[in-house]
Coordinates of C-alpha atoms and ligand atoms in Angstrom, one line a residue:
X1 CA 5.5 66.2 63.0
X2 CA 3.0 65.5 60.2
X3 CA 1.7 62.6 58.1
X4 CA 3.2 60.4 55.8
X5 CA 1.2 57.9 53.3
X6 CA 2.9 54.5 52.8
X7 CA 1.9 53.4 49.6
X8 CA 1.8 55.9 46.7
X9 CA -0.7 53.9 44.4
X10 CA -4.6 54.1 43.6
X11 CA -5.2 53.7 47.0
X12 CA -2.8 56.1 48.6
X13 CA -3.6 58.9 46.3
X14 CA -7.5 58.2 47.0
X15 CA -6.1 58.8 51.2
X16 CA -4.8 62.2 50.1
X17 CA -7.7 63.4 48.4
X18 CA -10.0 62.2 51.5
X19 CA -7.3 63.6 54.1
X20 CA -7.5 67.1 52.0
X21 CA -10.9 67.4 51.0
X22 CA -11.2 67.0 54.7
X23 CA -8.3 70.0 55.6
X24 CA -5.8 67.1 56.7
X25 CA -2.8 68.3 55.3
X26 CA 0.5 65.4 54.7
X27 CA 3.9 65.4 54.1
X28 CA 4.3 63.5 51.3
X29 CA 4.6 59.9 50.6
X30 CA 6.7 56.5 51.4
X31 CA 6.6 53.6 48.4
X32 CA 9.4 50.7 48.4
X33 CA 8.5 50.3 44.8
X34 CA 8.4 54.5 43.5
X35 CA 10.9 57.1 43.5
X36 CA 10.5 60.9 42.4
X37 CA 7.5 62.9 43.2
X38 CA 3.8 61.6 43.2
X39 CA 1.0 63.5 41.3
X40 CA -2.3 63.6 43.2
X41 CA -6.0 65.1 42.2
X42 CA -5.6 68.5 41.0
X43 CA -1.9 68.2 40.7
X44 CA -1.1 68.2 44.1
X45 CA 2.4 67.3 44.1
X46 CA 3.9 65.5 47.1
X47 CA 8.0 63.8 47.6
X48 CA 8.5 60.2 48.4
X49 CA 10.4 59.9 51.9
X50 CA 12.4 57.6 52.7
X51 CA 12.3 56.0 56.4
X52 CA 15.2 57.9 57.6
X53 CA 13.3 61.3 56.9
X54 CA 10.2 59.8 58.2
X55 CA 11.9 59.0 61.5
X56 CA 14.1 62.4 61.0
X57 CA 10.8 64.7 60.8
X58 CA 9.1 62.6 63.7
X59 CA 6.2 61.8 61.2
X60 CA 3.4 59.5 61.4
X61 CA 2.3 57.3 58.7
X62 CA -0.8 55.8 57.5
X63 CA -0.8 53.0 55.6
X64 CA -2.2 52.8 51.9
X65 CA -1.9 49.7 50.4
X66 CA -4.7 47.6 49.5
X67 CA -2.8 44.2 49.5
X68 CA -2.8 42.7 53.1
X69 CA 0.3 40.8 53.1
X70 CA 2.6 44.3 52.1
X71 CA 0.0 46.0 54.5
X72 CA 1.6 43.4 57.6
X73 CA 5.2 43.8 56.0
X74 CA 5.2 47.7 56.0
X75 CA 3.7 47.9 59.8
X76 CA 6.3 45.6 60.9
X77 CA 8.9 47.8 59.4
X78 CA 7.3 50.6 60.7
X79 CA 7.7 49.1 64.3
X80 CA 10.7 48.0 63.9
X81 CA 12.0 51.6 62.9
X82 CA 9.7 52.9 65.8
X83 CA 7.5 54.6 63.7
X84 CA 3.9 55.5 65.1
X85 CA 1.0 54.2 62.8
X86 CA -2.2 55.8 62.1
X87 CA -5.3 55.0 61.2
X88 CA -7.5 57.5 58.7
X89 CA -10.4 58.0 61.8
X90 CA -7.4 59.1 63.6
X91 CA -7.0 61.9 61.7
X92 CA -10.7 63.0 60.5
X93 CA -11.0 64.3 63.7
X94 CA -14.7 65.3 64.3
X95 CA -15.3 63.6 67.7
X96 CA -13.6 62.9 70.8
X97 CA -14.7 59.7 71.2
X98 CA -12.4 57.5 69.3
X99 CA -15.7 54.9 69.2
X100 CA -17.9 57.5 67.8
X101 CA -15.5 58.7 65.2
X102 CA -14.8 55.6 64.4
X103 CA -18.4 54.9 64.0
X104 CA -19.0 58.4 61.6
X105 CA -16.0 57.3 59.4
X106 CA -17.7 53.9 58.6
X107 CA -21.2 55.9 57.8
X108 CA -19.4 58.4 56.1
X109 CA -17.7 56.1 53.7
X110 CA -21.1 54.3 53.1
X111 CA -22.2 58.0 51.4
X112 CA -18.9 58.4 49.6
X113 CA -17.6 55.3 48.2
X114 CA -20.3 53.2 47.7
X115 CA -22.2 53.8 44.5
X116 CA -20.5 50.5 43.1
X117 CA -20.9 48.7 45.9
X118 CA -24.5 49.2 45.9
X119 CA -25.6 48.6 42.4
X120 CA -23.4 45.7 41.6
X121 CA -24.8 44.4 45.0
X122 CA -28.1 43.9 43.5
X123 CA -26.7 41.4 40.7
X124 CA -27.4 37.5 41.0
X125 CA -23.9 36.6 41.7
X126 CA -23.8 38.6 44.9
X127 CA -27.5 38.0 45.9
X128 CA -26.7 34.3 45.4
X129 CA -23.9 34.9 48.6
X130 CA -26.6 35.2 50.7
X131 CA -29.8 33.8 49.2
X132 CA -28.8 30.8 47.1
X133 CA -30.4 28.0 48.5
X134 CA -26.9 25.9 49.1
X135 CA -25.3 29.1 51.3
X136 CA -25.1 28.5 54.6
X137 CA -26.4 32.0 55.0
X138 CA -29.9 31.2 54.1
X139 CA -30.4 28.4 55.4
X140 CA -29.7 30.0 59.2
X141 CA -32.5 32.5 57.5
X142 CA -34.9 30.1 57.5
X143 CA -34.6 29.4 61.2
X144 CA -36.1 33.1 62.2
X145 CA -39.4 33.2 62.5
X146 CA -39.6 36.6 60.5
X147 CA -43.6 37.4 61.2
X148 CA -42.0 40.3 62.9
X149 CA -38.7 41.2 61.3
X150 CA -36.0 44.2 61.8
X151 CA -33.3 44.4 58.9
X152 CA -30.4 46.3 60.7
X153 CA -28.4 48.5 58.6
X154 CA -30.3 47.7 55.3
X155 CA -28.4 50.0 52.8
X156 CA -31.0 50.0 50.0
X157 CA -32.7 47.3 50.6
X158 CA -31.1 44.6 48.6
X159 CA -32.3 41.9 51.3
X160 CA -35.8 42.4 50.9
X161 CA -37.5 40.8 48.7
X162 CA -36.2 38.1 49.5
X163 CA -38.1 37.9 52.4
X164 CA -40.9 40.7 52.7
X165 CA -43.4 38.1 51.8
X166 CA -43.2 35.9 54.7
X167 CA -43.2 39.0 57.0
X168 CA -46.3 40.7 58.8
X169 CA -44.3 43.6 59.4
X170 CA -40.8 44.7 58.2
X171 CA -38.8 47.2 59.9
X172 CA -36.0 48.7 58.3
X173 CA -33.2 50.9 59.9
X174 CA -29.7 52.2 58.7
X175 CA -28.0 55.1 60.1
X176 CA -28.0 56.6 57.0
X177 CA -30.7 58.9 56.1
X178 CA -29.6 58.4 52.1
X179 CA -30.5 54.6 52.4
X180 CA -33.3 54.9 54.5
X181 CA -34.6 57.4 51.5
X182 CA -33.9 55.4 48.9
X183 CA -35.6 52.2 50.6
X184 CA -38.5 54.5 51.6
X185 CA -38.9 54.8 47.6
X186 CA -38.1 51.6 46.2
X187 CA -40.8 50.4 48.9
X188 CA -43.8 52.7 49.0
X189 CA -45.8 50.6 47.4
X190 CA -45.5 48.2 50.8
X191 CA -47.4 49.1 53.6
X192 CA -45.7 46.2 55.4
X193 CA -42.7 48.0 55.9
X194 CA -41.4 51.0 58.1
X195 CA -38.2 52.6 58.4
X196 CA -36.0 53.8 61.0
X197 CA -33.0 55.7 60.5
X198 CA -31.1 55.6 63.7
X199 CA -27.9 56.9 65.5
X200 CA -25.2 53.6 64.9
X201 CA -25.5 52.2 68.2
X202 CA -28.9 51.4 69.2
X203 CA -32.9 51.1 68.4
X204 CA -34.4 53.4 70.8
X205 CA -37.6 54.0 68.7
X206 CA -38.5 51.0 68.5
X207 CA -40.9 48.9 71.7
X208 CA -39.5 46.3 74.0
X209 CA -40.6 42.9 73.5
X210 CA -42.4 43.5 69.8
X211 CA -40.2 41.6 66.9
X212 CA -40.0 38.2 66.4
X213 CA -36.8 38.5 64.5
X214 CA -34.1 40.9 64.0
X215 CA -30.9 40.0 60.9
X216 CA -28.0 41.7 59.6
X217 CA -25.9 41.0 56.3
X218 CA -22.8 42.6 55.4
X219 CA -22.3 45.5 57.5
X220 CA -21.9 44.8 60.9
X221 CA -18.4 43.3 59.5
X222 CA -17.5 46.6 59.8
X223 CA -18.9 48.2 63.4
X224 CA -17.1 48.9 66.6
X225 CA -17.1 46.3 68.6
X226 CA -18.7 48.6 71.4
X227 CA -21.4 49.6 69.3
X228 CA -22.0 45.7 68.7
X229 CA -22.4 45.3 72.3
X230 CA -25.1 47.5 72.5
X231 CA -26.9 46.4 69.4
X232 CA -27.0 43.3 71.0
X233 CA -28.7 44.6 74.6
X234 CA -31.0 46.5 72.0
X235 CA -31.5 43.1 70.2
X236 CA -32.5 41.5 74.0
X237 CA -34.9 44.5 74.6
X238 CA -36.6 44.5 71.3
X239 CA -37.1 40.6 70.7
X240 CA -40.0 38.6 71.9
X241 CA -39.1 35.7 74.5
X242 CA -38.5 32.9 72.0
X243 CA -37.7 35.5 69.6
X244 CA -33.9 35.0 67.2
X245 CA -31.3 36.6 66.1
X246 CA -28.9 35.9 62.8
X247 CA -25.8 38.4 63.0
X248 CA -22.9 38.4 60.3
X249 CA -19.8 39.3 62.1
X250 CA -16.0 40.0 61.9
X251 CA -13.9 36.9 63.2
X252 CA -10.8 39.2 62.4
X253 CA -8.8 39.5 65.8
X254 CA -5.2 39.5 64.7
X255 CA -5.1 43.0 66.1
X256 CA -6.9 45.4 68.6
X257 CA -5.7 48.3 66.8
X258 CA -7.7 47.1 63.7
X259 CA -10.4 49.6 62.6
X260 CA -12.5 50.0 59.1
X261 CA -10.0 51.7 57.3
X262 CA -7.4 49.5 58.3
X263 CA -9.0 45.4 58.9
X264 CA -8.8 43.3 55.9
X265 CA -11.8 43.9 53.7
X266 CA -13.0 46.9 56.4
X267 CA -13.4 43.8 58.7
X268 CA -13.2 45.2 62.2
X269 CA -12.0 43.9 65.2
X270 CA -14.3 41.1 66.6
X271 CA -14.1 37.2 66.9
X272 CA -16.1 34.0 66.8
X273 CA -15.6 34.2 71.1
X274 CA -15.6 37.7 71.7
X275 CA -19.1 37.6 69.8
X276 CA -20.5 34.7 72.1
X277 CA -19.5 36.5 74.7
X278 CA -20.8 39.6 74.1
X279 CA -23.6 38.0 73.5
X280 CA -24.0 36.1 76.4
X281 CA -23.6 39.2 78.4
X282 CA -26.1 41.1 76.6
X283 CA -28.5 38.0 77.4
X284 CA -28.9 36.1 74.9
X285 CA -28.2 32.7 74.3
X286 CA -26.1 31.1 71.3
X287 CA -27.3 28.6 69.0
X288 CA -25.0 28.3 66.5
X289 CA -21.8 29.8 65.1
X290 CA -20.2 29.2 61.8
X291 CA -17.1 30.7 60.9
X292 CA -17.0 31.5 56.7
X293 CA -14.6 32.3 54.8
X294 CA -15.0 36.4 53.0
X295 CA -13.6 37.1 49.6
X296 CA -11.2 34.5 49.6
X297 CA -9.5 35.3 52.7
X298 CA -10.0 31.9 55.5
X299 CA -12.1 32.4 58.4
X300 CA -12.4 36.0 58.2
X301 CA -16.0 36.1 59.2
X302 CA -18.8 34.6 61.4
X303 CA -22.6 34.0 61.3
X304 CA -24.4 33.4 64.6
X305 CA -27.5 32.7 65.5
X306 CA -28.9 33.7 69.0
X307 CA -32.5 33.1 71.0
X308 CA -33.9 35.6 73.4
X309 CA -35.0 32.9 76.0
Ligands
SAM1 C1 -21.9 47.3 53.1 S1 -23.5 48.1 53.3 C2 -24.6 46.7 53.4 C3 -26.0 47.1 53.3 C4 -27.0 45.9 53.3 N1 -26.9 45.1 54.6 C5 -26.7 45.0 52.2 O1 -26.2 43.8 52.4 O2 -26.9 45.4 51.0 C6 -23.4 48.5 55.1 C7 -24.5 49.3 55.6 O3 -24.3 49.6 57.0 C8 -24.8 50.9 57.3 N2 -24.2 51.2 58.6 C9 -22.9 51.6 58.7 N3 -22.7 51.8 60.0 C10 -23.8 51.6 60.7 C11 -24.2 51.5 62.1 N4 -23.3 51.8 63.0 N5 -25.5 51.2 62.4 C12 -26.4 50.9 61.4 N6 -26.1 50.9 60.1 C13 -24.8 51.2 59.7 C14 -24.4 51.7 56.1 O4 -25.1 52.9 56.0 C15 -24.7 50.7 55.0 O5 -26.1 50.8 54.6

């Protein structure tokens, strides 16, 4: 038994030189479109299989493809041919909790691959998603009282300008000790703001009862939905009575099995419901949910607002 790629292009051959950097060893490849051999990073030369050798060897495969449609095609052939599926946390195993590995794979690729992501972040166009004063994003902004503010997962900081001036005090936390750096840095000059780099699933430094407001922008897309939950009970602990919350969420729920590596634009599995119920459970109460659409794709993601009361 080993693993098989499906998908042989940009994408698969970045897999392979994650699965190997990381001693995960495969067995070659599987592309409806190539035949031959595939070249990887230092010439690593793997075969294409085709499905009956897949199914012959007992392998597993992980799928590679960017596009989401050929992504549903190939894992309904895969099924169909009884072919187990992987995900790449399955296989960088360095926890036995399938949560927390999940959870180091997200933070891990946050180190790895996003160096783009980050600095074209700061440009107008993508600010603009989020602070242009027709999205729908800032105008559920401006009903937090942000005296008292916590930015959860902050990366570097993007966010902050954009609202540091209205705020007494601004706490920052990421899980990543690289972002919390680099905000610690672009910030020193603010004695406003303090910084928390914490462990992915809760606040635990920080008091009960202190912030008036606590927001999050394009990362919790991607959590567990188990470490939402307890974000959320963190979120009831930490907020003032009277005190809100603005989340941006996954609304993609096609598919439990969905993780990171493997939802439409990393979007994990979570819904517009599941959210408000979560929610609910963790105590706080809902005031408004709007589902958006994500990089073209409909509906893919969520904003809601919630009230400790
Ligand atoms: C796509 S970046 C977005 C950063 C920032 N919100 C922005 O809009 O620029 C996602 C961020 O989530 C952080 N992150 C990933 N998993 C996390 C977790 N479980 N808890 C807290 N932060 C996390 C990453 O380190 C990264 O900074």
């Amino acid at each position: 038994m080993g693993i098989v790629l499906y998908g042989a292009g940009r994408r698969g051959k970045k897999v392979e030189d994650l699965l190997y950097a990381n001693g995960v060893k495969i067995e070659g490849f599987a592309d409806s479109k190539k035949t031959g051999d595939v070249e990887c990073a230092e010439g690593r030369i793997y075969p294409i299989l085709g499905m009956s050798e897949i199914q012959g060897g007992g392998h597993k495969v992980i799928i590679s493809v960017a596009d989401q449609v050929a992504n549903q095609e190939i894992t309904e052939k895969l099924r169909n041919h009884s072919i187990d599926i992987l995900v790449i946390e399955d296989v960088l195993n360095r926890a036995e909790d399938i949560v927390e590995k999940n959870r180091l794979y997200v933070a891990e690729y946050h180190i790895r691959e996003m160096e783009d992501y980050f600095t074209n972040a700061e440009n107008d166009d993508c600010i603009n998603i989020f602070w242009g004063k027709n999205s729908l994003f800032w105008s559920l902004f401006q009903k937090l009282n942000v005296d008292k503010v916590i930015e959860l997962a902050c990366g570097r900081g993007r966010h902050v300008p954009h609202y540091v001036e209205r705020a007494e005090s601004v706490t920052l936390v990421d899980i990543l000790e690289e972002n919390i750096e680099y905000c610690r840095k672009r910030f020193q000059e603010n004695r406003k703001i303090t910084y928390y780099k914490n462990n992915g699933y809760d606040l635990h430094d920080l008091p009960s009862e202190s912030y008036t407001a606590l927001f999050t922008y394009d990362a919790m897309v991607h959590f567990e939905m188990l470490d939402i939950f307890n974000y959320l009970k963190e979120t009831q602990r930490v907020l003032k009575d009277g005190g809100r919350a603005l989340f941006h969420h996954s609304n993609n729920s096609a598919d439990y099995r969905v993780t990171f590596s493997s939802g439409t634009a990393g979007r994990n599995y979570m819904s517009k419901d599941l959210f408000a119920y979560l929610a609910n459970r963790a105590g706080l109460k809902i005031l408004e949910q709007r589902v958006i659409d994500w990089g073209g794709v409909k509906e893919l993601d969520c904003l809601t607002l919630l009230e400790k009361n």
